């Protein structure tokens, strides 16, 4: 199957599936961004999260909590207040973890150069942990990520291990990160718009050059290219018949010869028999003076 046709099939299948996230739809802060990408034929998004503050209750495995085996006590995509966090912590029975997770986006791209455009925009917008992966079946995936996350344990086996003052301090940091995250999303969206517009203009110019190259009537003939750019050899191209165009070129040719051989200005009347007598004798024609 053709690669472009296969990519279109993948895109149609992905966008037709139901959203299996906890929220069930795209986050409000990235709706325009996701729509912008999915409207382009060379991209489609597979998952996204605008960024969130969450409180998880579970068992810490190693150095981080496992989301699959834990209870979500609180989740918000907006700045969080201390009262909501304290109320959620009272429900914890295990190890409660406060986390801020920044914006993440996964985009499948048709070609590697398409992924490189997105990667460059993402890095320039502040998402410096972004990367490109290529699967065994040729799927090119771009992940937009950043490193300004936050993860802090607050309780152990249901017992609060920190003071409310410290919780308030952590929430201020998390909310600041949320605001910075939103600014980066807006920057990414604006930069992506400009990058895609430039790409569209570049591709349009490339197609025009290809069409011009394949069009035999868009090129000058070898004789036209030979004519020097001198006032005596100026040729005005018109849309007249081929015969008229040929006569223009022929007149320009005689003007060039006259200027090169006799240094005669083209506006002066000359005898072309003196310039090319072999042509007139060969065809047995007579010639009158002309300008």
PDB file of C-alpha atoms in Angstrom:
ATOM      1  CA  UNK A   1       0.000   0.000   0.000  1.00  0.00           C
ATOM      2  CA  UNK A   2       1.127   3.523  -0.786  1.00  0.00           C
ATOM      3  CA  UNK A   3       2.611   5.251   2.270  1.00  0.00           C
ATOM      4  CA  UNK A   4       0.370   8.320   1.964  1.00  0.00           C
ATOM      5  CA  UNK A   5      -2.730   6.119   1.583  1.00  0.00           C
ATOM      6  CA  UNK A   6      -1.710   4.068   4.605  1.00  0.00           C
ATOM      7  CA  UNK A   7      -1.204   7.246   6.647  1.00  0.00           C
ATOM      8  CA  UNK A   8      -4.688   8.458   5.688  1.00  0.00           C
ATOM      9  CA  UNK A   9      -6.113   5.113   6.831  1.00  0.00           C
ATOM     10  CA  UNK A  10      -4.305   5.380  10.188  1.00  0.00           C
ATOM     11  CA  UNK A  11      -5.584   8.930  10.632  1.00  0.00           C
ATOM     12  CA  UNK A  12      -9.185   8.009   9.843  1.00  0.00           C
ATOM     13  CA  UNK A  13      -9.089   5.077  12.267  1.00  0.00           C
ATOM     14  CA  UNK A  14      -7.567   7.116  15.093  1.00  0.00           C
ATOM     15  CA  UNK A  15      -9.882  10.104  14.805  1.00  0.00           C
ATOM     16  CA  UNK A  16     -12.968   7.907  14.587  1.00  0.00           C
ATOM     17  CA  UNK A  17     -12.247   6.153  17.903  1.00  0.00           C
ATOM     18  CA  UNK A  18     -13.861   7.210  21.160  1.00  0.00           C
ATOM     19  CA  UNK A  19     -11.803   9.263  23.633  1.00  0.00           C
ATOM     20  CA  UNK A  20     -10.739   6.805  26.339  1.00  0.00           C
ATOM     21  CA  UNK A  21      -9.253   9.402  28.712  1.00  0.00           C
ATOM     22  CA  UNK A  22     -10.726   9.969  32.176  1.00  0.00           C
ATOM     23  CA  UNK A  23     -12.119  13.318  31.097  1.00  0.00           C
ATOM     24  CA  UNK A  24     -13.589  11.902  27.890  1.00  0.00           C
ATOM     25  CA  UNK A  25     -12.721  14.824  25.613  1.00  0.00           C
ATOM     26  CA  UNK A  26      -9.926  17.231  24.700  1.00  0.00           C
ATOM     27  CA  UNK A  27      -8.893  19.735  27.381  1.00  0.00           C
ATOM     28  CA  UNK A  28     -10.193  23.248  26.790  1.00  0.00           C
ATOM     29  CA  UNK A  29      -6.755  24.889  26.681  1.00  0.00           C
ATOM     30  CA  UNK A  30      -5.577  22.709  23.766  1.00  0.00           C
ATOM     31  CA  UNK A  31      -8.773  22.361  21.698  1.00  0.00           C
ATOM     32  CA  UNK A  32      -7.610  24.913  19.101  1.00  0.00           C
ATOM     33  CA  UNK A  33      -4.141  23.368  18.939  1.00  0.00           C
ATOM     34  CA  UNK A  34      -5.472  19.844  18.409  1.00  0.00           C
ATOM     35  CA  UNK A  35      -7.908  21.090  15.774  1.00  0.00           C
ATOM     36  CA  UNK A  36      -5.149  22.968  13.957  1.00  0.00           C
ATOM     37  CA  UNK A  37      -3.041  19.812  13.686  1.00  0.00           C
ATOM     38  CA  UNK A  38      -5.873  17.453  12.730  1.00  0.00           C
ATOM     39  CA  UNK A  39      -6.976  19.797   9.932  1.00  0.00           C
ATOM     40  CA  UNK A  40      -3.596  19.337   8.233  1.00  0.00           C
ATOM     41  CA  UNK A  41      -3.303  16.265   6.045  1.00  0.00           C
ATOM     42  CA  UNK A  42       0.204  15.410   7.307  1.00  0.00           C
ATOM     43  CA  UNK A  43      -0.660  15.291  11.039  1.00  0.00           C
ATOM     44  CA  UNK A  44      -3.071  13.776  13.522  1.00  0.00           C
ATOM     45  CA  UNK A  45      -3.035  13.756  17.317  1.00  0.00           C
ATOM     46  CA  UNK A  46      -3.187  10.496  19.273  1.00  0.00           C
ATOM     47  CA  UNK A  47      -3.285  11.854  22.847  1.00  0.00           C
ATOM     48  CA  UNK A  48      -3.018  15.126  24.726  1.00  0.00           C
ATOM     49  CA  UNK A  49      -3.241  16.714  28.154  1.00  0.00           C
ATOM     50  CA  UNK A  50      -3.179  20.459  28.774  1.00  0.00           C
ATOM     51  CA  UNK A  51      -1.506  20.020  32.172  1.00  0.00           C
ATOM     52  CA  UNK A  52      -2.988  19.228  35.578  1.00  0.00           C
ATOM     53  CA  UNK A  53      -2.550  19.198  39.341  1.00  0.00           C
ATOM     54  CA  UNK A  54      -3.453  15.824  40.848  1.00  0.00           C
ATOM     55  CA  UNK A  55      -3.452  14.134  44.222  1.00  0.00           C
ATOM     56  CA  UNK A  56      -2.975  10.373  44.078  1.00  0.00           C
ATOM     57  CA  UNK A  57      -3.462   7.844  46.861  1.00  0.00           C
ATOM     58  CA  UNK A  58      -1.617   4.552  46.509  1.00  0.00           C
ATOM     59  CA  UNK A  59       1.597   2.713  47.238  1.00  0.00           C
ATOM     60  CA  UNK A  60       4.921   4.158  46.177  1.00  0.00           C
ATOM     61  CA  UNK A  61       6.742   1.633  43.976  1.00  0.00           C
ATOM     62  CA  UNK A  62      10.424   2.547  43.963  1.00  0.00           C
ATOM     63  CA  UNK A  63      10.656   6.299  43.481  1.00  0.00           C
ATOM     64  CA  UNK A  64       7.261   7.083  41.943  1.00  0.00           C
ATOM     65  CA  UNK A  65       3.625   6.193  42.373  1.00  0.00           C
ATOM     66  CA  UNK A  66       1.894   3.888  39.872  1.00  0.00           C
ATOM     67  CA  UNK A  67      -1.243   5.553  38.472  1.00  0.00           C
ATOM     68  CA  UNK A  68      -2.924   2.296  37.476  1.00  0.00           C
ATOM     69  CA  UNK A  69      -3.017   0.970  41.031  1.00  0.00           C
ATOM     70  CA  UNK A  70      -3.999   4.143  42.861  1.00  0.00           C
ATOM     71  CA  UNK A  71      -6.982   6.306  43.705  1.00  0.00           C
ATOM     72  CA  UNK A  72      -7.350   9.765  42.214  1.00  0.00           C
ATOM     73  CA  UNK A  73      -8.314  11.978  45.145  1.00  0.00           C
ATOM     74  CA  UNK A  74      -8.177  15.283  43.240  1.00  0.00           C
ATOM     75  CA  UNK A  75      -7.532  16.410  39.671  1.00  0.00           C
ATOM     76  CA  UNK A  76      -7.802  19.896  38.207  1.00  0.00           C
ATOM     77  CA  UNK A  77      -6.639  21.654  35.039  1.00  0.00           C
ATOM     78  CA  UNK A  78      -6.876  25.010  36.818  1.00  0.00           C
ATOM     79  CA  UNK A  79      -4.982  26.540  39.776  1.00  0.00           C
ATOM     80  CA  UNK A  80      -5.719  24.665  43.003  1.00  0.00           C
ATOM     81  CA  UNK A  81      -6.611  26.180  46.414  1.00  0.00           C
ATOM     82  CA  UNK A  82      -5.421  24.840  49.766  1.00  0.00           C
ATOM     83  CA  UNK A  83      -8.895  24.020  51.114  1.00  0.00           C
ATOM     84  CA  UNK A  84      -9.594  21.636  48.243  1.00  0.00           C
ATOM     85  CA  UNK A  85      -6.237  19.924  48.762  1.00  0.00           C
ATOM     86  CA  UNK A  86      -6.733  19.541  52.541  1.00  0.00           C
ATOM     87  CA  UNK A  87     -10.211  18.091  52.016  1.00  0.00           C
ATOM     88  CA  UNK A  88      -8.859  15.574  49.499  1.00  0.00           C
ATOM     89  CA  UNK A  89      -5.968  14.573  51.771  1.00  0.00           C
ATOM     90  CA  UNK A  90      -8.414  13.530  54.506  1.00  0.00           C
ATOM     91  CA  UNK A  91      -9.599  10.733  52.198  1.00  0.00           C
ATOM     92  CA  UNK A  92      -6.101   9.271  51.798  1.00  0.00           C
ATOM     93  CA  UNK A  93      -5.472   5.799  53.229  1.00  0.00           C
ATOM     94  CA  UNK A  94      -2.077   5.080  51.674  1.00  0.00           C
ATOM     95  CA  UNK A  95       0.731   7.230  50.332  1.00  0.00           C
ATOM     96  CA  UNK A  96      -0.672  10.507  49.004  1.00  0.00           C
ATOM     97  CA  UNK A  97       1.362  12.170  46.262  1.00  0.00           C
ATOM     98  CA  UNK A  98       0.904  15.720  45.005  1.00  0.00           C
ATOM     99  CA  UNK A  99       1.852  16.026  41.324  1.00  0.00           C
ATOM    100  CA  UNK A 100       1.876  18.688  38.688  1.00  0.00           C
ATOM    101  CA  UNK A 101       2.009  17.227  35.172  1.00  0.00           C
ATOM    102  CA  UNK A 102       2.768  19.723  32.370  1.00  0.00           C
ATOM    103  CA  UNK A 103       1.324  19.756  28.869  1.00  0.00           C
ATOM    104  CA  UNK A 104       1.933  16.636  26.790  1.00  0.00           C
ATOM    105  CA  UNK A 105       0.958  15.972  23.177  1.00  0.00           C
ATOM    106  CA  UNK A 106       1.536  13.040  20.832  1.00  0.00           C
ATOM    107  CA  UNK A 107       1.274  13.641  17.099  1.00  0.00           C
ATOM    108  CA  UNK A 108       1.710  11.105  14.319  1.00  0.00           C
ATOM    109  CA  UNK A 109       3.344  12.647  11.245  1.00  0.00           C
ATOM    110  CA  UNK A 110       3.282  11.580   7.613  1.00  0.00           C
ATOM    111  CA  UNK A 111       6.951  12.271   6.899  1.00  0.00           C
ATOM    112  CA  UNK A 112      10.044  12.814   8.984  1.00  0.00           C
ATOM    113  CA  UNK A 113      10.395  16.410   7.771  1.00  0.00           C
ATOM    114  CA  UNK A 114       6.867  17.115   9.076  1.00  0.00           C
ATOM    115  CA  UNK A 115       7.880  15.837  12.512  1.00  0.00           C
ATOM    116  CA  UNK A 116      11.034  17.945  12.407  1.00  0.00           C
ATOM    117  CA  UNK A 117       8.979  21.093  11.853  1.00  0.00           C
ATOM    118  CA  UNK A 118       6.825  20.355  14.911  1.00  0.00           C
ATOM    119  CA  UNK A 119       9.860  19.390  16.983  1.00  0.00           C
ATOM    120  CA  UNK A 120      11.608  22.671  16.184  1.00  0.00           C
ATOM    121  CA  UNK A 121       8.505  24.673  17.105  1.00  0.00           C
ATOM    122  CA  UNK A 122       8.039  22.709  20.350  1.00  0.00           C
ATOM    123  CA  UNK A 123      11.628  23.217  21.501  1.00  0.00           C
ATOM    124  CA  UNK A 124      11.541  26.919  20.664  1.00  0.00           C
ATOM    125  CA  UNK A 125       8.293  27.243  22.660  1.00  0.00           C
ATOM    126  CA  UNK A 126       9.861  25.841  25.819  1.00  0.00           C
ATOM    127  CA  UNK A 127       9.054  22.129  25.523  1.00  0.00           C
ATOM    128  CA  UNK A 128      12.686  21.050  25.487  1.00  0.00           C
ATOM    129  CA  UNK A 129      12.048  17.416  26.357  1.00  0.00           C
ATOM    130  CA  UNK A 130      10.242  16.787  23.059  1.00  0.00           C
ATOM    131  CA  UNK A 131      11.382  13.987  20.782  1.00  0.00           C
ATOM    132  CA  UNK A 132      10.719  11.981  17.616  1.00  0.00           C
ATOM    133  CA  UNK A 133      10.389   8.195  17.414  1.00  0.00           C
ATOM    134  CA  UNK A 134      10.051   5.954  14.358  1.00  0.00           C
ATOM    135  CA  UNK A 135       8.266   2.623  14.797  1.00  0.00           C
ATOM    136  CA  UNK A 136       8.891  -0.674  13.031  1.00  0.00           C
ATOM    137  CA  UNK A 137       5.948  -0.107  10.679  1.00  0.00           C
ATOM    138  CA  UNK A 138       7.264   3.315   9.754  1.00  0.00           C
ATOM    139  CA  UNK A 139       5.010   5.280  12.083  1.00  0.00           C
ATOM    140  CA  UNK A 140       6.613   8.633  12.859  1.00  0.00           C
ATOM    141  CA  UNK A 141       5.549   9.959  16.256  1.00  0.00           C
ATOM    142  CA  UNK A 142       6.358  13.312  17.822  1.00  0.00           C
ATOM    143  CA  UNK A 143       6.009  13.737  21.586  1.00  0.00           C
ATOM    144  CA  UNK A 144       5.781  17.301  22.934  1.00  0.00           C
ATOM    145  CA  UNK A 145       7.001  17.311  26.536  1.00  0.00           C
ATOM    146  CA  UNK A 146       8.691  19.578  29.071  1.00  0.00           C
ATOM    147  CA  UNK A 147      10.605  19.065  32.293  1.00  0.00           C
ATOM    148  CA  UNK A 148       8.912  21.530  34.668  1.00  0.00           C
ATOM    149  CA  UNK A 149       6.870  18.919  36.541  1.00  0.00           C
ATOM    150  CA  UNK A 150       6.421  18.466  40.288  1.00  0.00           C
ATOM    151  CA  UNK A 151       5.994  15.361  42.459  1.00  0.00           C
ATOM    152  CA  UNK A 152       5.993  15.466  46.291  1.00  0.00           C
ATOM    153  CA  UNK A 153       4.782  12.857  48.846  1.00  0.00           C
ATOM    154  CA  UNK A 154       2.434  14.311  51.484  1.00  0.00           C
ATOM    155  CA  UNK A 155       1.293  11.356  53.573  1.00  0.00           C
ATOM    156  CA  UNK A 156       2.344   7.787  54.371  1.00  0.00           C
ATOM    157  CA  UNK A 157      -0.152   5.046  55.218  1.00  0.00           C
ATOM    158  CA  UNK A 158      -2.861   7.664  55.689  1.00  0.00           C
ATOM    159  CA  UNK A 159      -0.825   9.855  58.037  1.00  0.00           C
ATOM    160  CA  UNK A 160      -0.068  13.429  56.950  1.00  0.00           C
ATOM    161  CA  UNK A 161       3.707  13.966  56.949  1.00  0.00           C
ATOM    162  CA  UNK A 162       3.818  17.737  56.310  1.00  0.00           C
ATOM    163  CA  UNK A 163       2.243  20.880  57.712  1.00  0.00           C
ATOM    164  CA  UNK A 164      -0.573  22.840  56.108  1.00  0.00           C
ATOM    165  CA  UNK A 165       1.861  25.722  55.701  1.00  0.00           C
ATOM    166  CA  UNK A 166       4.091  23.507  53.576  1.00  0.00           C
ATOM    167  CA  UNK A 167       1.086  22.345  51.546  1.00  0.00           C
ATOM    168  CA  UNK A 168       0.196  25.976  50.872  1.00  0.00           C
ATOM    169  CA  UNK A 169       3.796  26.588  49.758  1.00  0.00           C
ATOM    170  CA  UNK A 170       3.695  23.582  47.381  1.00  0.00           C
ATOM    171  CA  UNK A 171       0.397  24.714  45.862  1.00  0.00           C
ATOM    172  CA  UNK A 172       1.827  28.147  45.095  1.00  0.00           C
ATOM    173  CA  UNK A 173       4.687  26.472  43.223  1.00  0.00           C
ATOM    174  CA  UNK A 174       2.286  24.128  41.398  1.00  0.00           C
ATOM    175  CA  UNK A 175       0.004  27.019  40.410  1.00  0.00           C
ATOM    176  CA  UNK A 176       2.979  29.029  39.119  1.00  0.00           C
ATOM    177  CA  UNK A 177       4.007  26.056  37.009  1.00  0.00           C
ATOM    178  CA  UNK A 178       0.440  25.812  35.714  1.00  0.00           C
ATOM    179  CA  UNK A 179       0.491  29.446  34.588  1.00  0.00           C
ATOM    180  CA  UNK A 180       3.878  29.002  32.907  1.00  0.00           C
ATOM    181  CA  UNK A 181       2.569  25.856  31.240  1.00  0.00           C
ATOM    182  CA  UNK A 182      -0.398  27.775  29.797  1.00  0.00           C
ATOM    183  CA  UNK A 183       1.904  30.469  28.398  1.00  0.00           C
ATOM    184  CA  UNK A 184       4.026  27.822  26.686  1.00  0.00           C
ATOM    185  CA  UNK A 185       0.942  26.257  25.118  1.00  0.00           C
ATOM    186  CA  UNK A 186      -0.122  29.637  23.711  1.00  0.00           C
ATOM    187  CA  UNK A 187       3.408  30.251  22.446  1.00  0.00           C
ATOM    188  CA  UNK A 188       3.484  26.820  20.824  1.00  0.00           C
ATOM    189  CA  UNK A 189       0.133  27.407  19.130  1.00  0.00           C
ATOM    190  CA  UNK A 190       1.146  30.807  17.711  1.00  0.00           C
ATOM    191  CA  UNK A 191       4.565  29.590  16.540  1.00  0.00           C
ATOM    192  CA  UNK A 192       2.977  26.513  14.954  1.00  0.00           C
ATOM    193  CA  UNK A 193       0.527  28.651  13.001  1.00  0.00           C
ATOM    194  CA  UNK A 194       3.367  30.733  11.544  1.00  0.00           C
ATOM    195  CA  UNK A 195       5.458  27.638  10.775  1.00  0.00           C
ATOM    196  CA  UNK A 196       2.607  25.928   8.916  1.00  0.00           C
ATOM    197  CA  UNK A 197       1.837  29.109   6.971  1.00  0.00           C
ATOM    198  CA  UNK A 198       5.482  29.356   5.884  1.00  0.00           C
ATOM    199  CA  UNK A 199       5.447  25.701   4.889  1.00  0.00           C
ATOM    200  CA  UNK A 200       2.308  26.205   2.790  1.00  0.00           C
ATOM    201  CA  UNK A 201       3.885  29.161   0.967  1.00  0.00           C
ATOM    202  CA  UNK A 202       7.128  27.234   0.393  1.00  0.00           C
ATOM    203  CA  UNK A 203       5.298  24.194  -0.983  1.00  0.00           C
ATOM    204  CA  UNK A 204       3.222  26.420  -3.261  1.00  0.00           C
ATOM    205  CA  UNK A 205       6.345  28.045  -4.713  1.00  0.00           C
ATOM    206  CA  UNK A 206       7.968  24.634  -5.185  1.00  0.00           C
ATOM    207  CA  UNK A 207       4.950  23.343  -7.121  1.00  0.00           C
ATOM    208  CA  UNK A 208       4.976  26.448  -9.321  1.00  0.00           C
ATOM    209  CA  UNK A 209       8.646  25.910 -10.130  1.00  0.00           C
ATOM    210  CA  UNK A 210       8.015  22.257 -10.983  1.00  0.00           C
ATOM    211  CA  UNK A 211       5.085  23.173 -13.245  1.00  0.00           C
ATOM    212  CA  UNK A 212       7.166  25.876 -14.907  1.00  0.00           C
ATOM    213  CA  UNK A 213      10.007  23.427 -15.442  1.00  0.00           C
ATOM    214  CA  UNK A 214       7.680  20.851 -17.016  1.00  0.00           C
ATOM    215  CA  UNK A 215       6.007  23.452 -19.268  1.00  0.00           C
ATOM    216  CA  UNK A 216       8.001  23.787 -22.523  1.00  0.00           C
ATOM    217  CA  UNK A 217       6.352  27.137 -23.336  1.00  0.00           C
ATOM    218  CA  UNK A 218       7.557  28.688 -20.064  1.00  0.00           C
ATOM    219  CA  UNK A 219      11.206  28.589 -21.175  1.00  0.00           C
ATOM    220  CA  UNK A 220      13.063  30.809 -23.598  1.00  0.00           C
ATOM    221  CA  UNK A 221      14.371  29.182 -26.729  1.00  0.00           C
ATOM    222  CA  UNK A 222      18.089  28.704 -27.256  1.00  0.00           C
ATOM    223  CA  UNK A 223      18.073  31.600 -29.740  1.00  0.00           C
ATOM    224  CA  UNK A 224      16.274  33.909 -27.288  1.00  0.00           C
ATOM    225  CA  UNK A 225      18.768  33.049 -24.564  1.00  0.00           C
ATOM    226  CA  UNK A 226      21.620  33.844 -26.957  1.00  0.00           C
ATOM    227  CA  UNK A 227      20.405  37.379 -27.659  1.00  0.00           C
ATOM    228  CA  UNK A 228      22.608  39.784 -25.622  1.00  0.00           C
ATOM    229  CA  UNK A 229      21.006  42.293 -23.285  1.00  0.00           C
ATOM    230  CA  UNK A 230      22.007  45.363 -25.313  1.00  0.00           C
ATOM    231  CA  UNK A 231      19.736  48.278 -26.312  1.00  0.00           C
ATOM    232  CA  UNK A 232      20.347  47.343 -29.916  1.00  0.00           C
ATOM    233  CA  UNK A 233      19.012  43.852 -29.305  1.00  0.00           C
ATOM    234  CA  UNK A 234      15.943  44.668 -27.220  1.00  0.00           C
ATOM    235  CA  UNK A 235      13.046  42.380 -28.044  1.00  0.00           C
ATOM    236  CA  UNK A 236       9.547  43.085 -26.802  1.00  0.00           C
ATOM    237  CA  UNK A 237       7.687  39.821 -26.227  1.00  0.00           C
ATOM    238  CA  UNK A 238       4.022  40.016 -27.151  1.00  0.00           C
ATOM    239  CA  UNK A 239       1.111  37.616 -27.390  1.00  0.00           C
ATOM    240  CA  UNK A 240       0.835  37.855 -31.163  1.00  0.00           C
ATOM    241  CA  UNK A 241       0.929  34.914 -33.556  1.00  0.00           C
ATOM    242  CA  UNK A 242       3.987  32.708 -33.933  1.00  0.00           C
ATOM    243  CA  UNK A 243       4.740  34.311 -37.301  1.00  0.00           C
ATOM    244  CA  UNK A 244       4.796  37.794 -35.799  1.00  0.00           C
ATOM    245  CA  UNK A 245       6.910  36.599 -32.907  1.00  0.00           C
ATOM    246  CA  UNK A 246       9.346  35.019 -35.378  1.00  0.00           C
ATOM    247  CA  UNK A 247       9.620  38.291 -37.299  1.00  0.00           C
ATOM    248  CA  UNK A 248      10.367  40.158 -34.054  1.00  0.00           C
ATOM    249  CA  UNK A 249      13.181  37.734 -33.301  1.00  0.00           C
ATOM    250  CA  UNK A 250      14.461  37.959 -36.895  1.00  0.00           C
ATOM    251  CA  UNK A 251      14.477  41.771 -36.796  1.00  0.00           C
ATOM    252  CA  UNK A 252      16.322  41.675 -33.496  1.00  0.00           C
ATOM    253  CA  UNK A 253      18.856  39.284 -35.036  1.00  0.00           C
ATOM    254  CA  UNK A 254      19.568  41.678 -37.941  1.00  0.00           C
ATOM    255  CA  UNK A 255      19.842  44.577 -35.496  1.00  0.00           C
ATOM    256  CA  UNK A 256      22.440  42.670 -33.508  1.00  0.00           C
ATOM    257  CA  UNK A 257      24.473  41.772 -36.601  1.00  0.00           C
ATOM    258  CA  UNK A 258      24.333  45.323 -37.900  1.00  0.00           C
ATOM    259  CA  UNK A 259      25.472  46.744 -34.590  1.00  0.00           C
ATOM    260  CA  UNK A 260      28.291  44.188 -34.166  1.00  0.00           C
ATOM    261  CA  UNK A 261      29.603  44.408 -37.736  1.00  0.00           C
ATOM    262  CA  UNK A 262      28.900  47.961 -38.833  1.00  0.00           C
ATOM    263  CA  UNK A 263      28.206  49.663 -35.475  1.00  0.00           C
ATOM    264  CA  UNK A 264      24.942  50.902 -36.982  1.00  0.00           C
ATOM    265  CA  UNK A 265      22.147  51.989 -34.716  1.00  0.00           C
ATOM    266  CA  UNK A 266      19.026  49.839 -35.221  1.00  0.00           C
ATOM    267  CA  UNK A 267      16.893  52.906 -35.945  1.00  0.00           C
ATOM    268  CA  UNK A 268      19.012  53.636 -39.056  1.00  0.00           C
ATOM    269  CA  UNK A 269      18.045  52.152 -42.397  1.00  0.00           C
ATOM    270  CA  UNK A 270      20.419  49.395 -43.528  1.00  0.00           C
ATOM    271  CA  UNK A 271      20.695  46.959 -46.399  1.00  0.00           C
ATOM    272  CA  UNK A 272      20.360  43.431 -45.064  1.00  0.00           C
ATOM    273  CA  UNK A 273      21.838  42.066 -48.364  1.00  0.00           C
ATOM    274  CA  UNK A 274      25.193  43.394 -47.245  1.00  0.00           C
ATOM    275  CA  UNK A 275      24.893  41.529 -43.969  1.00  0.00           C
ATOM    276  CA  UNK A 276      23.708  38.114 -45.193  1.00  0.00           C
ATOM    277  CA  UNK A 277      24.129  38.007 -48.995  1.00  0.00           C
ATOM    278  CA  UNK A 278      24.508  34.205 -49.026  1.00  0.00           C
ATOM    279  CA  UNK A 279      20.941  33.774 -47.756  1.00  0.00           C
ATOM    280  CA  UNK A 280      19.417  36.037 -50.401  1.00  0.00           C
ATOM    281  CA  UNK A 281      21.404  34.525 -53.263  1.00  0.00           C
ATOM    282  CA  UNK A 282      20.609  30.996 -52.131  1.00  0.00           C
ATOM    283  CA  UNK A 283      16.873  31.561 -52.303  1.00  0.00           C
ATOM    284  CA  UNK A 284      17.076  33.930 -55.286  1.00  0.00           C
ATOM    285  CA  UNK A 285      15.106  36.668 -53.585  1.00  0.00           C
ATOM    286  CA  UNK A 286      15.400  40.394 -53.820  1.00  0.00           C
ATOM    287  CA  UNK A 287      15.457  42.600 -50.732  1.00  0.00           C
ATOM    288  CA  UNK A 288      14.486  46.194 -50.143  1.00  0.00           C
ATOM    289  CA  UNK A 289      15.857  48.523 -47.552  1.00  0.00           C
ATOM    290  CA  UNK A 290      14.099  48.385 -44.226  1.00  0.00           C
ATOM    291  CA  UNK A 291      14.656  49.546 -40.680  1.00  0.00           C
TER     292      UNK A 291
END
